[in-house]
């Protein structure tokens, strides 16, 4: 089996490394050797062992009939889309770790693969090294999916865990995460929730069988989560986590990415640091949780290579539950949950709060008792809450409360 | 697709229920309906909807060419072995939830399936509803497996969790587990570790590629774990868990089932109650954990039906990493770990302990300080520890310490 790797960055070099280091084991599982024939990159890597595999023209790869699988690990959307589509149309299977590409173009690329009796796989696009796409497609197939909740972004989970452990503020921890290489210099894709949003769109499209348009998912990042919010959560034995969630309601789907305050009963409560996890609830199996490294060179490359192996072993089209068509999304304003709200002591009375939200339970945290207090609302629709919150005098912050 | 179900007990009736309740979803995923044509059982179930499907003679099923998949959910080894083998030899694929059958006869039945270009699948035999067999066979394929650790028996995990929460003794909690239906009247298969032993044998055979003979695995149950052992663990922020473990060392494998005292750093520390979990360490992906319901009618049946679906979708032989041949086991006496040891205060001095085990750190627990104290050994080989422990005066109990 001869393959081509598009992009010799972190993941691409990891793919080459795994195919080399685990060559014997992989060959014995697959029944043949997997050889990287070409690596497409802008650079030349002179003096390295892969120097002679480097090509700069995608057509060298597309036109070589010996190449049966193209591995796209470049990043971006437009160029990868052009290259992957060209490969599929030329009858080559394709593997990618690129969640942006899959979220934007998954339906079309899967359709081309099916029509050409080849495969388009993307295990690494969600949850890094965690097997989650293949379990949804091939293992939990007896179940109707009720709910998926994921901690799908390691950077934000690292930041929130660190804020919890150290009591530090968001900005300070973000700078630390950047210096450790856990966060990008432009961190918006992570901290604004855009990365998690694309990933829950992909998982939902597989679990619920049609495309969930990621642009339609309500997405709230963690930039407004403060050390004081976290101090309240800690005092209650709770944690604040960026959850990417999707729920099946009749034939429609509710989906959201937002920070939630969750209790120790929540299946993802113990997922800390850069670890990712996906909680799936099936109507027969109940709660299943997949946990592991959500990013990193070798974990991500491990998932990419597992896709290459699956295609090599199976041949033809490996079907996906993700079929053509759009999932119908439920308007987020109809989503019901509790909210945790902080208010300035001097600007609002408990009577005013009760008249807005019904009888609420208030709490104070000793360190901040001079200036503020907080309360939990009852279960309330998003839309209704937003309206009432806009009328609330002295409002400092609000956060959703998970089950 | 027409199938037969052997045994209409808890899991068998769950299989029929799922194929009925999720019929539409399953048919859309598979592309055809899956129909239970026969149910083999000793009883007749008169007046129930499945009455007309009941047969008492396995040959009715074996001789019916319409039946393509036989689902064995009877329990036991000898009769299921005879029936499954006959089905496979007649060219029918087989699915089982029966860990005893798979641990004892897996290699032979997989071999017959391969030779007849049909499949023998057993996702439900380990971890109930948790997808773990298929991820090992089809998802983590780029990795060489370094280590597997499982909490694979819900009954013992329930008992240990309850002992931890309530400070109760083993016997009292066992009786409660029996009255709740979490433990059998004869609990030995669970509490002596035999069930977990068969399950780690199955996982190891897949992960390491050859048969691990379950009878060769050192197996220690939880019957000797006392409330005082657990009190010490709690005081140290640790828990006692029945771990089923296998490690790859060069070309050999170390395997053991035993109670371990583990710290909060351990990947399985938070797995409490009847929940099962499997921790897999791959040389590329690192640590991945699969968590979910390890038993129960519908979770187990969900895994069984997912196997039926996989066979229906795929056709032919679905290959397993588990090939013919025996894994070479490392003598357990060479396994190194720390031990936690309790001794009677009046029967042994710290000097005597130090002269046996080298300098140790001792600790006392206030409630028991009058009569006993405890210590941790350094890392020491099992064999060496056993010899020294036999010479230790005043020894009360010992337990292995996990990382």
PDB file of C-alpha atoms in Angstrom, chain B residues 150-325:
ATOM      1  CA  UNK B 150      -9.510  -2.877  33.637  1.00  0.00           C
ATOM      2  CA  UNK B 151     -12.174  -2.611  36.248  1.00  0.00           C
ATOM      3  CA  UNK B 152     -14.026  -5.426  34.559  1.00  0.00           C
ATOM      4  CA  UNK B 153     -16.379  -6.709  37.233  1.00  0.00           C
ATOM      5  CA  UNK B 154     -19.234  -4.503  38.375  1.00  0.00           C
ATOM      6  CA  UNK B 155     -20.142  -6.621  41.397  1.00  0.00           C
ATOM      7  CA  UNK B 156     -16.744  -6.323  43.052  1.00  0.00           C
ATOM      8  CA  UNK B 157     -16.448  -2.654  42.157  1.00  0.00           C
ATOM      9  CA  UNK B 158     -19.866  -2.025  43.687  1.00  0.00           C
ATOM     10  CA  UNK B 159     -18.826  -3.868  46.849  1.00  0.00           C
ATOM     11  CA  UNK B 160     -15.500  -2.031  47.169  1.00  0.00           C
ATOM     12  CA  UNK B 161     -17.132   1.355  46.464  1.00  0.00           C
ATOM     13  CA  UNK B 162     -19.807   0.681  49.074  1.00  0.00           C
ATOM     14  CA  UNK B 163     -17.203  -0.453  51.620  1.00  0.00           C
ATOM     15  CA  UNK B 164     -15.340   2.797  50.919  1.00  0.00           C
ATOM     16  CA  UNK B 165     -18.402   5.009  51.210  1.00  0.00           C
ATOM     17  CA  UNK B 166     -19.869   3.384  54.297  1.00  0.00           C
ATOM     18  CA  UNK B 167     -16.879   1.890  56.105  1.00  0.00           C
ATOM     19  CA  UNK B 168     -18.702  -1.451  56.154  1.00  0.00           C
ATOM     20  CA  UNK B 169     -17.150  -4.899  56.076  1.00  0.00           C
ATOM     21  CA  UNK B 170     -17.032  -7.159  53.044  1.00  0.00           C
ATOM     22  CA  UNK B 171     -19.616  -9.689  54.266  1.00  0.00           C
ATOM     23  CA  UNK B 172     -22.246  -7.079  55.068  1.00  0.00           C
ATOM     24  CA  UNK B 173     -21.874  -5.340  51.709  1.00  0.00           C
ATOM     25  CA  UNK B 174     -21.890  -8.639  49.836  1.00  0.00           C
ATOM     26  CA  UNK B 175     -25.233  -9.526  51.449  1.00  0.00           C
ATOM     27  CA  UNK B 176     -26.602  -6.123  50.444  1.00  0.00           C
ATOM     28  CA  UNK B 177     -25.312  -6.566  46.871  1.00  0.00           C
ATOM     29  CA  UNK B 178     -27.002  -9.968  46.759  1.00  0.00           C
ATOM     30  CA  UNK B 179     -30.314  -8.542  47.948  1.00  0.00           C
ATOM     31  CA  UNK B 180     -30.067  -5.787  45.279  1.00  0.00           C
ATOM     32  CA  UNK B 181     -29.392  -8.365  42.564  1.00  0.00           C
ATOM     33  CA  UNK B 182     -25.861  -7.034  41.951  1.00  0.00           C
ATOM     34  CA  UNK B 183     -24.281 -10.256  43.233  1.00  0.00           C
ATOM     35  CA  UNK B 184     -25.202 -13.891  42.634  1.00  0.00           C
ATOM     36  CA  UNK B 185     -26.196 -16.238  45.440  1.00  0.00           C
ATOM     37  CA  UNK B 186     -22.930 -18.041  44.730  1.00  0.00           C
ATOM     38  CA  UNK B 187     -20.735 -14.954  44.351  1.00  0.00           C
ATOM     39  CA  UNK B 188     -17.412 -16.730  43.845  1.00  0.00           C
ATOM     40  CA  UNK B 189     -17.084 -16.063  40.085  1.00  0.00           C
ATOM     41  CA  UNK B 190     -17.195 -12.344  40.871  1.00  0.00           C
ATOM     42  CA  UNK B 191     -15.580 -11.931  44.285  1.00  0.00           C
ATOM     43  CA  UNK B 192     -12.763 -14.422  43.648  1.00  0.00           C
ATOM     44  CA  UNK B 193     -11.826 -12.551  40.466  1.00  0.00           C
ATOM     45  CA  UNK B 194     -12.574 -15.421  38.038  1.00  0.00           C
ATOM     46  CA  UNK B 195     -14.891 -13.272  35.912  1.00  0.00           C
ATOM     47  CA  UNK B 196     -12.364 -10.427  35.602  1.00  0.00           C
ATOM     48  CA  UNK B 197      -9.669 -12.989  34.854  1.00  0.00           C
ATOM     49  CA  UNK B 198     -11.501 -14.333  31.793  1.00  0.00           C
ATOM     50  CA  UNK B 199     -12.149 -10.806  30.589  1.00  0.00           C
ATOM     51  CA  UNK B 200      -8.529  -9.637  30.811  1.00  0.00           C
ATOM     52  CA  UNK B 201      -7.536 -12.866  29.036  1.00  0.00           C
ATOM     53  CA  UNK B 202      -9.851 -11.943  26.143  1.00  0.00           C
ATOM     54  CA  UNK B 203      -8.634  -8.324  25.953  1.00  0.00           C
ATOM     55  CA  UNK B 204      -4.993  -9.436  26.097  1.00  0.00           C
ATOM     56  CA  UNK B 205      -5.482 -12.028  23.378  1.00  0.00           C
ATOM     57  CA  UNK B 206      -6.734  -9.273  21.071  1.00  0.00           C
ATOM     58  CA  UNK B 207      -4.263  -6.582  22.126  1.00  0.00           C
ATOM     59  CA  UNK B 208      -1.199  -8.819  22.019  1.00  0.00           C
ATOM     60  CA  UNK B 209      -2.353 -10.993  19.122  1.00  0.00           C
ATOM     61  CA  UNK B 210      -2.280 -14.525  20.557  1.00  0.00           C
ATOM     62  CA  UNK B 211      -4.238 -16.528  23.107  1.00  0.00           C
ATOM     63  CA  UNK B 212      -3.637 -15.696  26.753  1.00  0.00           C
ATOM     64  CA  UNK B 213      -4.674 -18.789  28.693  1.00  0.00           C
ATOM     65  CA  UNK B 214      -6.899 -17.501  31.482  1.00  0.00           C
ATOM     66  CA  UNK B 215      -5.995 -20.426  33.717  1.00  0.00           C
ATOM     67  CA  UNK B 216      -2.407 -19.182  33.834  1.00  0.00           C
ATOM     68  CA  UNK B 217      -3.300 -15.711  35.129  1.00  0.00           C
ATOM     69  CA  UNK B 218      -2.569 -15.088  38.800  1.00  0.00           C
ATOM     70  CA  UNK B 219      -5.970 -14.237  40.259  1.00  0.00           C
ATOM     71  CA  UNK B 220      -6.649 -12.840  43.723  1.00  0.00           C
ATOM     72  CA  UNK B 221     -10.189 -11.920  44.773  1.00  0.00           C
ATOM     73  CA  UNK B 222     -11.498  -9.282  47.162  1.00  0.00           C
ATOM     74  CA  UNK B 223     -12.778 -11.551  49.955  1.00  0.00           C
ATOM     75  CA  UNK B 224      -9.842 -10.667  52.198  1.00  0.00           C
ATOM     76  CA  UNK B 225     -10.135  -6.906  51.761  1.00  0.00           C
ATOM     77  CA  UNK B 226     -11.335  -5.552  55.099  1.00  0.00           C
ATOM     78  CA  UNK B 227     -12.948  -2.355  56.293  1.00  0.00           C
ATOM     79  CA  UNK B 228      -9.674  -1.508  58.053  1.00  0.00           C
ATOM     80  CA  UNK B 229      -7.655  -1.891  54.825  1.00  0.00           C
ATOM     81  CA  UNK B 230     -10.072   0.515  53.207  1.00  0.00           C
ATOM     82  CA  UNK B 231      -9.919   2.925  56.156  1.00  0.00           C
ATOM     83  CA  UNK B 232      -6.144   3.147  55.685  1.00  0.00           C
ATOM     84  CA  UNK B 233      -6.573   3.707  51.942  1.00  0.00           C
ATOM     85  CA  UNK B 234      -9.117   6.464  52.539  1.00  0.00           C
ATOM     86  CA  UNK B 235      -6.877   8.198  55.058  1.00  0.00           C
ATOM     87  CA  UNK B 236      -4.231   8.359  52.323  1.00  0.00           C
ATOM     88  CA  UNK B 237      -6.654   9.628  49.651  1.00  0.00           C
ATOM     89  CA  UNK B 238      -6.410   6.258  47.927  1.00  0.00           C
ATOM     90  CA  UNK B 239      -8.942   3.603  46.933  1.00  0.00           C
ATOM     91  CA  UNK B 240      -8.821  -0.181  46.733  1.00  0.00           C
ATOM     92  CA  UNK B 241      -9.921  -1.538  43.347  1.00  0.00           C
ATOM     93  CA  UNK B 242      -9.936  -4.998  41.811  1.00  0.00           C
ATOM     94  CA  UNK B 243      -7.693  -4.435  38.783  1.00  0.00           C
ATOM     95  CA  UNK B 244      -7.305  -6.833  35.899  1.00  0.00           C
ATOM     96  CA  UNK B 245      -4.007  -5.959  34.277  1.00  0.00           C
ATOM     97  CA  UNK B 246      -1.782  -7.065  31.443  1.00  0.00           C
ATOM     98  CA  UNK B 247       1.524  -5.550  30.379  1.00  0.00           C
ATOM     99  CA  UNK B 248       3.725  -6.228  27.391  1.00  0.00           C
ATOM    100  CA  UNK B 249       7.343  -6.853  28.369  1.00  0.00           C
ATOM    101  CA  UNK B 250       9.578  -7.606  25.383  1.00  0.00           C
ATOM    102  CA  UNK B 251       7.758 -10.400  23.566  1.00  0.00           C
ATOM    103  CA  UNK B 252       6.086 -11.707  26.694  1.00  0.00           C
ATOM    104  CA  UNK B 253       3.106 -10.640  28.735  1.00  0.00           C
ATOM    105  CA  UNK B 254       2.577 -10.123  32.419  1.00  0.00           C
ATOM    106  CA  UNK B 255      -1.011 -10.552  33.611  1.00  0.00           C
ATOM    107  CA  UNK B 256      -2.724 -10.457  36.993  1.00  0.00           C
ATOM    108  CA  UNK B 257      -6.073  -9.914  38.672  1.00  0.00           C
ATOM    109  CA  UNK B 258      -5.805  -8.583  42.225  1.00  0.00           C
ATOM    110  CA  UNK B 259      -7.002  -5.805  44.533  1.00  0.00           C
ATOM    111  CA  UNK B 260      -4.688  -2.800  44.287  1.00  0.00           C
ATOM    112  CA  UNK B 261      -4.491   0.316  46.386  1.00  0.00           C
ATOM    113  CA  UNK B 262      -4.460   3.144  43.830  1.00  0.00           C
ATOM    114  CA  UNK B 263      -3.995   6.883  44.110  1.00  0.00           C
ATOM    115  CA  UNK B 264      -6.045   9.644  42.501  1.00  0.00           C
ATOM    116  CA  UNK B 265      -3.451   9.803  39.699  1.00  0.00           C
ATOM    117  CA  UNK B 266      -4.499   6.350  38.475  1.00  0.00           C
ATOM    118  CA  UNK B 267      -6.661   6.447  35.324  1.00  0.00           C
ATOM    119  CA  UNK B 268      -9.290   4.201  36.964  1.00  0.00           C
ATOM    120  CA  UNK B 269      -9.457   5.990  40.352  1.00  0.00           C
ATOM    121  CA  UNK B 270     -12.832   7.597  39.641  1.00  0.00           C
ATOM    122  CA  UNK B 271     -14.575   4.472  38.366  1.00  0.00           C
ATOM    123  CA  UNK B 272     -17.040   3.659  41.149  1.00  0.00           C
ATOM    124  CA  UNK B 273     -20.095   1.479  41.653  1.00  0.00           C
ATOM    125  CA  UNK B 274     -21.183  -1.013  39.021  1.00  0.00           C
ATOM    126  CA  UNK B 275     -19.457   0.961  36.253  1.00  0.00           C
ATOM    127  CA  UNK B 276     -16.699  -0.788  34.303  1.00  0.00           C
ATOM    128  CA  UNK B 277     -13.733   0.816  32.585  1.00  0.00           C
ATOM    129  CA  UNK B 278     -10.791  -0.233  30.489  1.00  0.00           C
ATOM    130  CA  UNK B 279      -7.572   1.752  30.376  1.00  0.00           C
ATOM    131  CA  UNK B 280      -5.380   1.071  27.373  1.00  0.00           C
ATOM    132  CA  UNK B 281      -1.889   2.448  26.919  1.00  0.00           C
ATOM    133  CA  UNK B 282      -0.598   2.444  23.353  1.00  0.00           C
ATOM    134  CA  UNK B 283       2.973   3.317  22.453  1.00  0.00           C
ATOM    135  CA  UNK B 284       1.777   6.169  20.209  1.00  0.00           C
ATOM    136  CA  UNK B 285      -1.625   7.264  21.463  1.00  0.00           C
ATOM    137  CA  UNK B 286      -0.795   7.119  25.173  1.00  0.00           C
ATOM    138  CA  UNK B 287      -3.645   6.611  27.661  1.00  0.00           C
ATOM    139  CA  UNK B 288      -7.180   5.998  26.441  1.00  0.00           C
ATOM    140  CA  UNK B 289     -10.045   5.032  28.763  1.00  0.00           C
ATOM    141  CA  UNK B 290     -13.382   3.453  27.862  1.00  0.00           C
ATOM    142  CA  UNK B 291     -16.047   3.737  30.568  1.00  0.00           C
ATOM    143  CA  UNK B 292     -19.617   2.508  30.780  1.00  0.00           C
ATOM    144  CA  UNK B 293     -22.107  -0.078  31.976  1.00  0.00           C
ATOM    145  CA  UNK B 294     -20.299  -3.399  32.377  1.00  0.00           C
ATOM    146  CA  UNK B 295     -23.436  -5.472  32.729  1.00  0.00           C
ATOM    147  CA  UNK B 296     -27.204  -5.258  32.625  1.00  0.00           C
ATOM    148  CA  UNK B 297     -29.820  -6.509  30.195  1.00  0.00           C
ATOM    149  CA  UNK B 298     -29.994  -3.681  27.652  1.00  0.00           C
ATOM    150  CA  UNK B 299     -26.339  -2.503  27.708  1.00  0.00           C
ATOM    151  CA  UNK B 300     -25.107  -6.059  27.152  1.00  0.00           C
ATOM    152  CA  UNK B 301     -27.769  -6.704  24.522  1.00  0.00           C
ATOM    153  CA  UNK B 302     -26.782  -3.413  22.832  1.00  0.00           C
ATOM    154  CA  UNK B 303     -23.266  -4.782  22.316  1.00  0.00           C
ATOM    155  CA  UNK B 304     -24.631  -8.114  21.067  1.00  0.00           C
ATOM    156  CA  UNK B 305     -26.909  -6.402  18.541  1.00  0.00           C
ATOM    157  CA  UNK B 306     -24.037  -4.145  17.395  1.00  0.00           C
ATOM    158  CA  UNK B 307     -22.148  -7.330  16.502  1.00  0.00           C
ATOM    159  CA  UNK B 308     -25.142  -8.634  14.562  1.00  0.00           C
ATOM    160  CA  UNK B 309     -25.310  -5.294  12.724  1.00  0.00           C
ATOM    161  CA  UNK B 310     -21.583  -5.329  11.944  1.00  0.00           C
ATOM    162  CA  UNK B 311     -21.858  -8.815  10.435  1.00  0.00           C
ATOM    163  CA  UNK B 312     -24.944  -7.859   8.435  1.00  0.00           C
ATOM    164  CA  UNK B 313     -23.266  -4.712   7.074  1.00  0.00           C
ATOM    165  CA  UNK B 314     -19.876  -6.234   6.379  1.00  0.00           C
ATOM    166  CA  UNK B 315     -20.485  -9.832   5.310  1.00  0.00           C
ATOM    167  CA  UNK B 316     -17.680 -12.362   5.056  1.00  0.00           C
ATOM    168  CA  UNK B 317     -15.012 -12.631   7.717  1.00  0.00           C
ATOM    169  CA  UNK B 318     -14.388  -9.689  10.038  1.00  0.00           C
ATOM    170  CA  UNK B 319     -10.770 -10.295  11.004  1.00  0.00           C
ATOM    171  CA  UNK B 320      -9.570 -10.268  14.601  1.00  0.00           C
ATOM    172  CA  UNK B 321      -6.131  -9.320  15.898  1.00  0.00           C
ATOM    173  CA  UNK B 322      -6.395 -12.509  17.998  1.00  0.00           C
ATOM    174  CA  UNK B 323      -4.456 -15.083  15.990  1.00  0.00           C
ATOM    175  CA  UNK B 324      -3.587 -18.700  16.736  1.00  0.00           C
ATOM    176  CA  UNK B 325      -0.781 -19.431  19.211  1.00  0.00           C
TER     177      UNK B 325
END
